[in-house]
XYZ file of C-alpha atoms in Angstrom:
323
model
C 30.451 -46.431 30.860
C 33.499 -44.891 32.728
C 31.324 -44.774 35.896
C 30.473 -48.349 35.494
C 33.772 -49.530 35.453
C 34.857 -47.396 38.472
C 31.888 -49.298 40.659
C 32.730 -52.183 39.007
C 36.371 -52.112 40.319
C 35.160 -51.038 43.827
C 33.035 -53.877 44.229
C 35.754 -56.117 43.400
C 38.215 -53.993 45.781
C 35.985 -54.419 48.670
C 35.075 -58.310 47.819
C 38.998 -58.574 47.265
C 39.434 -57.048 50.948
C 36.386 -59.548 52.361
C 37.976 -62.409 51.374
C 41.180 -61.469 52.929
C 39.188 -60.411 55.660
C 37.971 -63.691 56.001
C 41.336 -65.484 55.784
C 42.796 -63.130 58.188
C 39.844 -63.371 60.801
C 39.597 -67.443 60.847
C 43.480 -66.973 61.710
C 42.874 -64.589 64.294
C 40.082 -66.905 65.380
C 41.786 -69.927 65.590
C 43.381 -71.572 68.613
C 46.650 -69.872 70.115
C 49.875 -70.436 69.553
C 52.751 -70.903 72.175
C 56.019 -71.141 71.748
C 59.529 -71.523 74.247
C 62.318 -69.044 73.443
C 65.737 -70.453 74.823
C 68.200 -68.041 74.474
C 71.379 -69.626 73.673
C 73.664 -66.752 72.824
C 72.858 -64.963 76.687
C 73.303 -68.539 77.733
C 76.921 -68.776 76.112
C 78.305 -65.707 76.580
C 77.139 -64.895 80.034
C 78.618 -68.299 81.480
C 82.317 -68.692 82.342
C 84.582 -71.669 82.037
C 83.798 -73.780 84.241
C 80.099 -73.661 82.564
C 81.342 -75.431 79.305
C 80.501 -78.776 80.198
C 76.919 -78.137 81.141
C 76.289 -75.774 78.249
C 77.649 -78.690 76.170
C 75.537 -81.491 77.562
C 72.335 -78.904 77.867
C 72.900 -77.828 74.109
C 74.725 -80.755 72.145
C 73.305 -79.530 68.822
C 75.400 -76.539 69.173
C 78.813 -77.884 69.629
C 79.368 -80.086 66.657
C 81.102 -83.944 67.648
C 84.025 -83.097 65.589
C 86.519 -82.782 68.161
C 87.097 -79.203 68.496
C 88.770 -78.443 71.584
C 87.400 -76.814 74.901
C 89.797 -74.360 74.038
C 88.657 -72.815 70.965
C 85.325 -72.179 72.787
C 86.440 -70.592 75.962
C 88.125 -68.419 73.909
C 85.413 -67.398 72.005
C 83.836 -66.913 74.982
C 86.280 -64.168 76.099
C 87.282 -62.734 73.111
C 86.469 -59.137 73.224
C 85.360 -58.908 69.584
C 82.738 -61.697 70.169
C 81.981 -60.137 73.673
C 81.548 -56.616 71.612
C 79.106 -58.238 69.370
C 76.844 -60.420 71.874
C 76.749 -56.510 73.560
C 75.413 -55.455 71.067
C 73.050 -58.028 70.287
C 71.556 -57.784 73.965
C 71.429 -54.079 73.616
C 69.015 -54.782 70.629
C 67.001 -57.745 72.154
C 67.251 -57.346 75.342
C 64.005 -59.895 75.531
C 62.628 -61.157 72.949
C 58.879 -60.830 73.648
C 57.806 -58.489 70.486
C 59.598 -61.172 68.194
C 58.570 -64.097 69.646
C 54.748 -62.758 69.405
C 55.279 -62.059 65.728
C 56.472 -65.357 65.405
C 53.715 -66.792 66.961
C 51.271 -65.428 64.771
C 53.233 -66.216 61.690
C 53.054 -69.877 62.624
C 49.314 -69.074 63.459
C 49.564 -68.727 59.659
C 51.636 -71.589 58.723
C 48.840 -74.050 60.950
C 45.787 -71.970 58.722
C 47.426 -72.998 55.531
C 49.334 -76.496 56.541
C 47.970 -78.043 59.945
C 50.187 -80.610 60.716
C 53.012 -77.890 61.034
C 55.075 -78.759 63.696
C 55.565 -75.841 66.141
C 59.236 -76.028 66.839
C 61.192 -74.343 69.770
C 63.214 -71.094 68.937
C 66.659 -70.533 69.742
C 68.631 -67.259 69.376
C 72.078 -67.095 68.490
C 75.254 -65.330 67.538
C 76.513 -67.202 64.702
C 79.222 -66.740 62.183
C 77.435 -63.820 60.174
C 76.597 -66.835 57.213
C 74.001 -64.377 55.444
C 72.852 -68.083 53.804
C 71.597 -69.296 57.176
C 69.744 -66.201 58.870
C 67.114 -67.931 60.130
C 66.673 -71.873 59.944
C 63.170 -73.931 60.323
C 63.641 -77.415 60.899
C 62.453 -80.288 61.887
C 61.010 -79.268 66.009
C 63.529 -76.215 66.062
C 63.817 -72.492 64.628
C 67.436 -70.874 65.068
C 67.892 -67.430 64.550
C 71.146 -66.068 64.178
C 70.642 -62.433 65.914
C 74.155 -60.828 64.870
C 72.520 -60.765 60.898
C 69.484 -58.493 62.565
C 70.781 -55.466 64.654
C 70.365 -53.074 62.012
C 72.528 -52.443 58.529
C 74.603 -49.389 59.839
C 76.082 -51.451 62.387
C 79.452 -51.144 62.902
C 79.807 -55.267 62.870
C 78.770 -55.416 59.020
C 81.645 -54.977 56.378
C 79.424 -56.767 53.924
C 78.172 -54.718 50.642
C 75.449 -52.619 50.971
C 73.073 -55.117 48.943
C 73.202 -57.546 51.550
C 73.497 -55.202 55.076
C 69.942 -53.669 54.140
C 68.540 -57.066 55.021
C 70.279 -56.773 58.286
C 67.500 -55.479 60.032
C 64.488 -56.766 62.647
C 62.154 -56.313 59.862
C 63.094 -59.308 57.789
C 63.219 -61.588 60.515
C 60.077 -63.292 59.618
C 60.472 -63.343 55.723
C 63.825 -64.948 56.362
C 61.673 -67.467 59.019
C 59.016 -68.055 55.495
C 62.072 -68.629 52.927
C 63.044 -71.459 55.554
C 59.667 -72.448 56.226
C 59.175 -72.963 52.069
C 61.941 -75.350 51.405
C 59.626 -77.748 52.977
C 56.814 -76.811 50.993
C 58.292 -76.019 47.123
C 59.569 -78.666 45.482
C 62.884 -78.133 43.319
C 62.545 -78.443 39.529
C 64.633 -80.460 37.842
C 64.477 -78.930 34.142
C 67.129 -76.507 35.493
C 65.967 -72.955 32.783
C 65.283 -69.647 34.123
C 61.788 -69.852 33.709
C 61.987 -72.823 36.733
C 63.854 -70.416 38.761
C 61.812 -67.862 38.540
C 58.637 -69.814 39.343
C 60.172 -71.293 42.130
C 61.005 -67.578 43.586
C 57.702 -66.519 42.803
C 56.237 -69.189 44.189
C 58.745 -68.244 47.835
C 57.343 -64.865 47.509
C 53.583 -65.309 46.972
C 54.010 -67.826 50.294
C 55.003 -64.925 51.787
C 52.092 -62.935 50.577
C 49.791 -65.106 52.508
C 51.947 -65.329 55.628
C 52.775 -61.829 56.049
C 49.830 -59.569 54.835
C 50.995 -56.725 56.792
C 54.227 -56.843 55.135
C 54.947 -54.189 52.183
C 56.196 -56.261 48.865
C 59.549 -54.514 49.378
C 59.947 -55.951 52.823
C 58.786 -59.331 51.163
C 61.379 -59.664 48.748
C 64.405 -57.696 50.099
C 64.021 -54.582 48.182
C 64.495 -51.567 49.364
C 60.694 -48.668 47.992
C 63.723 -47.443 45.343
C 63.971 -50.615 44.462
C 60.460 -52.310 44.323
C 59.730 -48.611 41.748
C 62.487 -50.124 39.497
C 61.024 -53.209 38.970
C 57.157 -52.144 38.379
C 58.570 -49.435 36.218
C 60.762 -51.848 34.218
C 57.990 -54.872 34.413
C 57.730 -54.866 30.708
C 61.441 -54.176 29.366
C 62.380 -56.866 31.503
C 59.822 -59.184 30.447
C 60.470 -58.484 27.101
C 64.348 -58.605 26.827
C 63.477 -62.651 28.348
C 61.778 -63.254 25.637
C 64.100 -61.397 22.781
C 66.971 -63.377 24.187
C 65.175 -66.334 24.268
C 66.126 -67.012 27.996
C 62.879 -68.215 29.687
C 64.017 -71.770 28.988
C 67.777 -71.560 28.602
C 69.808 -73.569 30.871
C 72.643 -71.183 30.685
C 74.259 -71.822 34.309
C 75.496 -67.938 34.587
C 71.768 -67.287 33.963
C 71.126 -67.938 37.891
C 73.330 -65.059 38.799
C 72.888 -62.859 36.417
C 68.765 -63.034 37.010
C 67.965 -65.033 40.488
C 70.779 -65.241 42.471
C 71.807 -62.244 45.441
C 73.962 -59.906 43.883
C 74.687 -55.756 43.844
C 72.439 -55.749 40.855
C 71.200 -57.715 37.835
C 73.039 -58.416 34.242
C 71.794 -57.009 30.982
C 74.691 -56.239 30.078
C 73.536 -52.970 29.427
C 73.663 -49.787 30.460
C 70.899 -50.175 32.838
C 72.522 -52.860 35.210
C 73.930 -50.377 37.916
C 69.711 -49.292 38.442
C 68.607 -52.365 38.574
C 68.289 -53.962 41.766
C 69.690 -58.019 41.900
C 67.587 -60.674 41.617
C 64.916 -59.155 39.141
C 63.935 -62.817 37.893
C 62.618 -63.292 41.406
C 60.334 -60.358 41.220
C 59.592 -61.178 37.609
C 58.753 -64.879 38.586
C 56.748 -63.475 41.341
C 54.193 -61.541 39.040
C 53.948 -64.350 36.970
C 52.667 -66.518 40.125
C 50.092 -63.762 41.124
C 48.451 -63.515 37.632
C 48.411 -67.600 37.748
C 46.466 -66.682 41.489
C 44.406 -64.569 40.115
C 43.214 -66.812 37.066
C 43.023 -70.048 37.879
C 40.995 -71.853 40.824
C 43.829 -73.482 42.184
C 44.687 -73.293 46.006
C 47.881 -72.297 47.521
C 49.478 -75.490 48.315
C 48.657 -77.049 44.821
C 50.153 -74.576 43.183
C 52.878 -75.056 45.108
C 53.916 -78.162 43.761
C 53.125 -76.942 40.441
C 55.403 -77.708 37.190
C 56.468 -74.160 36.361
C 56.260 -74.644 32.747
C 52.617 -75.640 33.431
C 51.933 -72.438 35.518
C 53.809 -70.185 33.245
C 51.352 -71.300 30.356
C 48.347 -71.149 32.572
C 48.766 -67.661 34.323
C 48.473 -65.745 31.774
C 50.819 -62.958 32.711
C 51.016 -59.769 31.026
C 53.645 -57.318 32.440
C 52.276 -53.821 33.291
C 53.809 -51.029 31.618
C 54.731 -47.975 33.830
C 51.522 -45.581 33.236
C 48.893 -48.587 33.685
């Protein structure tokens, strides 16, 4: 019996793999993708004075119509701090080939899954460090801020450790897929836990299908420590949810205790300062995988999915530790 299982399970592996295989290969397949880079931050910060005018006509999106003076942008332009930085920066990318042909074959992704994607233009910058905006899809443009990605020791960051170790290249494209999903998921408006989780799950299994190659720490944020928390912890988690009775609470601290970024999550119990932040997301996550991987529904169905509906449907069980 034993040895039937164990050729059951690698048949399934290796039909598992084909079918990924298959995905993967019509994407490879398919026609290529180009996109422009315009690099905005060399073009800023490598232009004097007497530039502002064109670099204001050439990029009016960056220099918002709210009257701020000439002034307070020359100076930035010469201010040795932001100089420092933009060094920094171009010391890191000095091109931007490698990125631009990961990018290309992420949207090579995005066109498999969604064809009418638009492919947009990409512009680097050096923004304000807003950790909210890292990386921003819209519309015919992508905007990435390259001060959030030169690496979480750098000297620049004196944000919390939490948030510098998703400071690096790596997460450039699952920041470029959370941006790309607010298009795609559609907000709840039942406002419990249970929708918040789905909805994160549902960000994260995108990501699953747009960036195979990527490990499920890299996915989410996580550091490997981090990722071994949460699959050890799968079912205390699940179960102090449901002991609490929190799945469909509308408790509004409930986002940041569960969902929201933070230096870890709230039990309230002695096991917070292990547990990495935002465990409802990985929790929310599994739930959307086991819905995946029982029900014949595609992709961008699910996505639009009630959660309570997919919550009842996927049939989760959380693992325990030895399984």
């Amino acid at each position: 019996m034993r040895k039937y299982v164990a050729v059951l399970l690698v048949v399934l592996a290796f039909a598992s793999c084909d079918k990924k295989s298959k995905v993967e290969k019509a994407i490879e397949e398919a026609p290529p993708v180009s996109l422009k880079v315009d690099r905005f931050d060399k073009a800023f910060f490598e232009s004097t004075p007497q530039d502002l005018p064109k670099l204001k006509a050439e990029y009016p999106f960056f220099f918002p119509q709210d009257g701020t003076p000439d002034a307070v942008w020359i100076e930035k332009m010469q201010n040795k701090d932001w100089r420092d930085l933009y060094n920094a920066v171009e010391k890191k990318y000095p091109d931007f080939n490698k990125q631009t042909d990961e990018i290309e074959n992420l949207f090579k992704h995005f066109k498999y899954f969604y064809p009418q994607t638009v492919m947009p233009k990409i512009y680097t910058v050096i923004g304000n460090m807003d950790y909210n905006t890292k990386a921003i899809y819209a519309n015919d443009k992508l905007i990435i801020a390259l001060e959030l990605y030169i690496g979480k020791d750098s000297k620049f960051y004196t944000f919390p450790a939490y948030l510098k170790q998703n400071f690096e290249e790596r997460q450039m494209m699952p920041d470029i897929v959370t941006s790309f999903s607010l298009t795609k998921i559609p907000p709840g408006n039942e406002h419990t836990l249970l929708e918040q989780m789905i909805y994160y799950g549902k960000q994260l299994y995108l990501k699953d299908q747009m960036l195979p190659d990527y490990t499920n720490a890299e996915k989410i944020g996580y550091t490997p420590e981090q990722i071994k928390w949460c699959e050890e912890n799968e079912s205390y988690i699940w179960r102090y949810f449901i002991e609490k009775e929190l799945l469909y609470s509308t408790d509004s601290k409930l986002p940041s205790r569960f969902t929201n970024l933070a230096p870890f999550s709230k039990f309230y119990l002695e096991i917070d300062n292990e547990s990495p932040g935002r465990v409802g997301q990985w929790i929310g996550w599994q739930i959307v995988r086991s819905f995946m991987e029982n029900n014949d529904v595609s992709m961008q169905d699910m996505l639009k999915m009630n959660a309570k509906e997919l919550f009842e449907k996927s049939k989760y069980k959380p693992k325990k530790a030895d399984e």
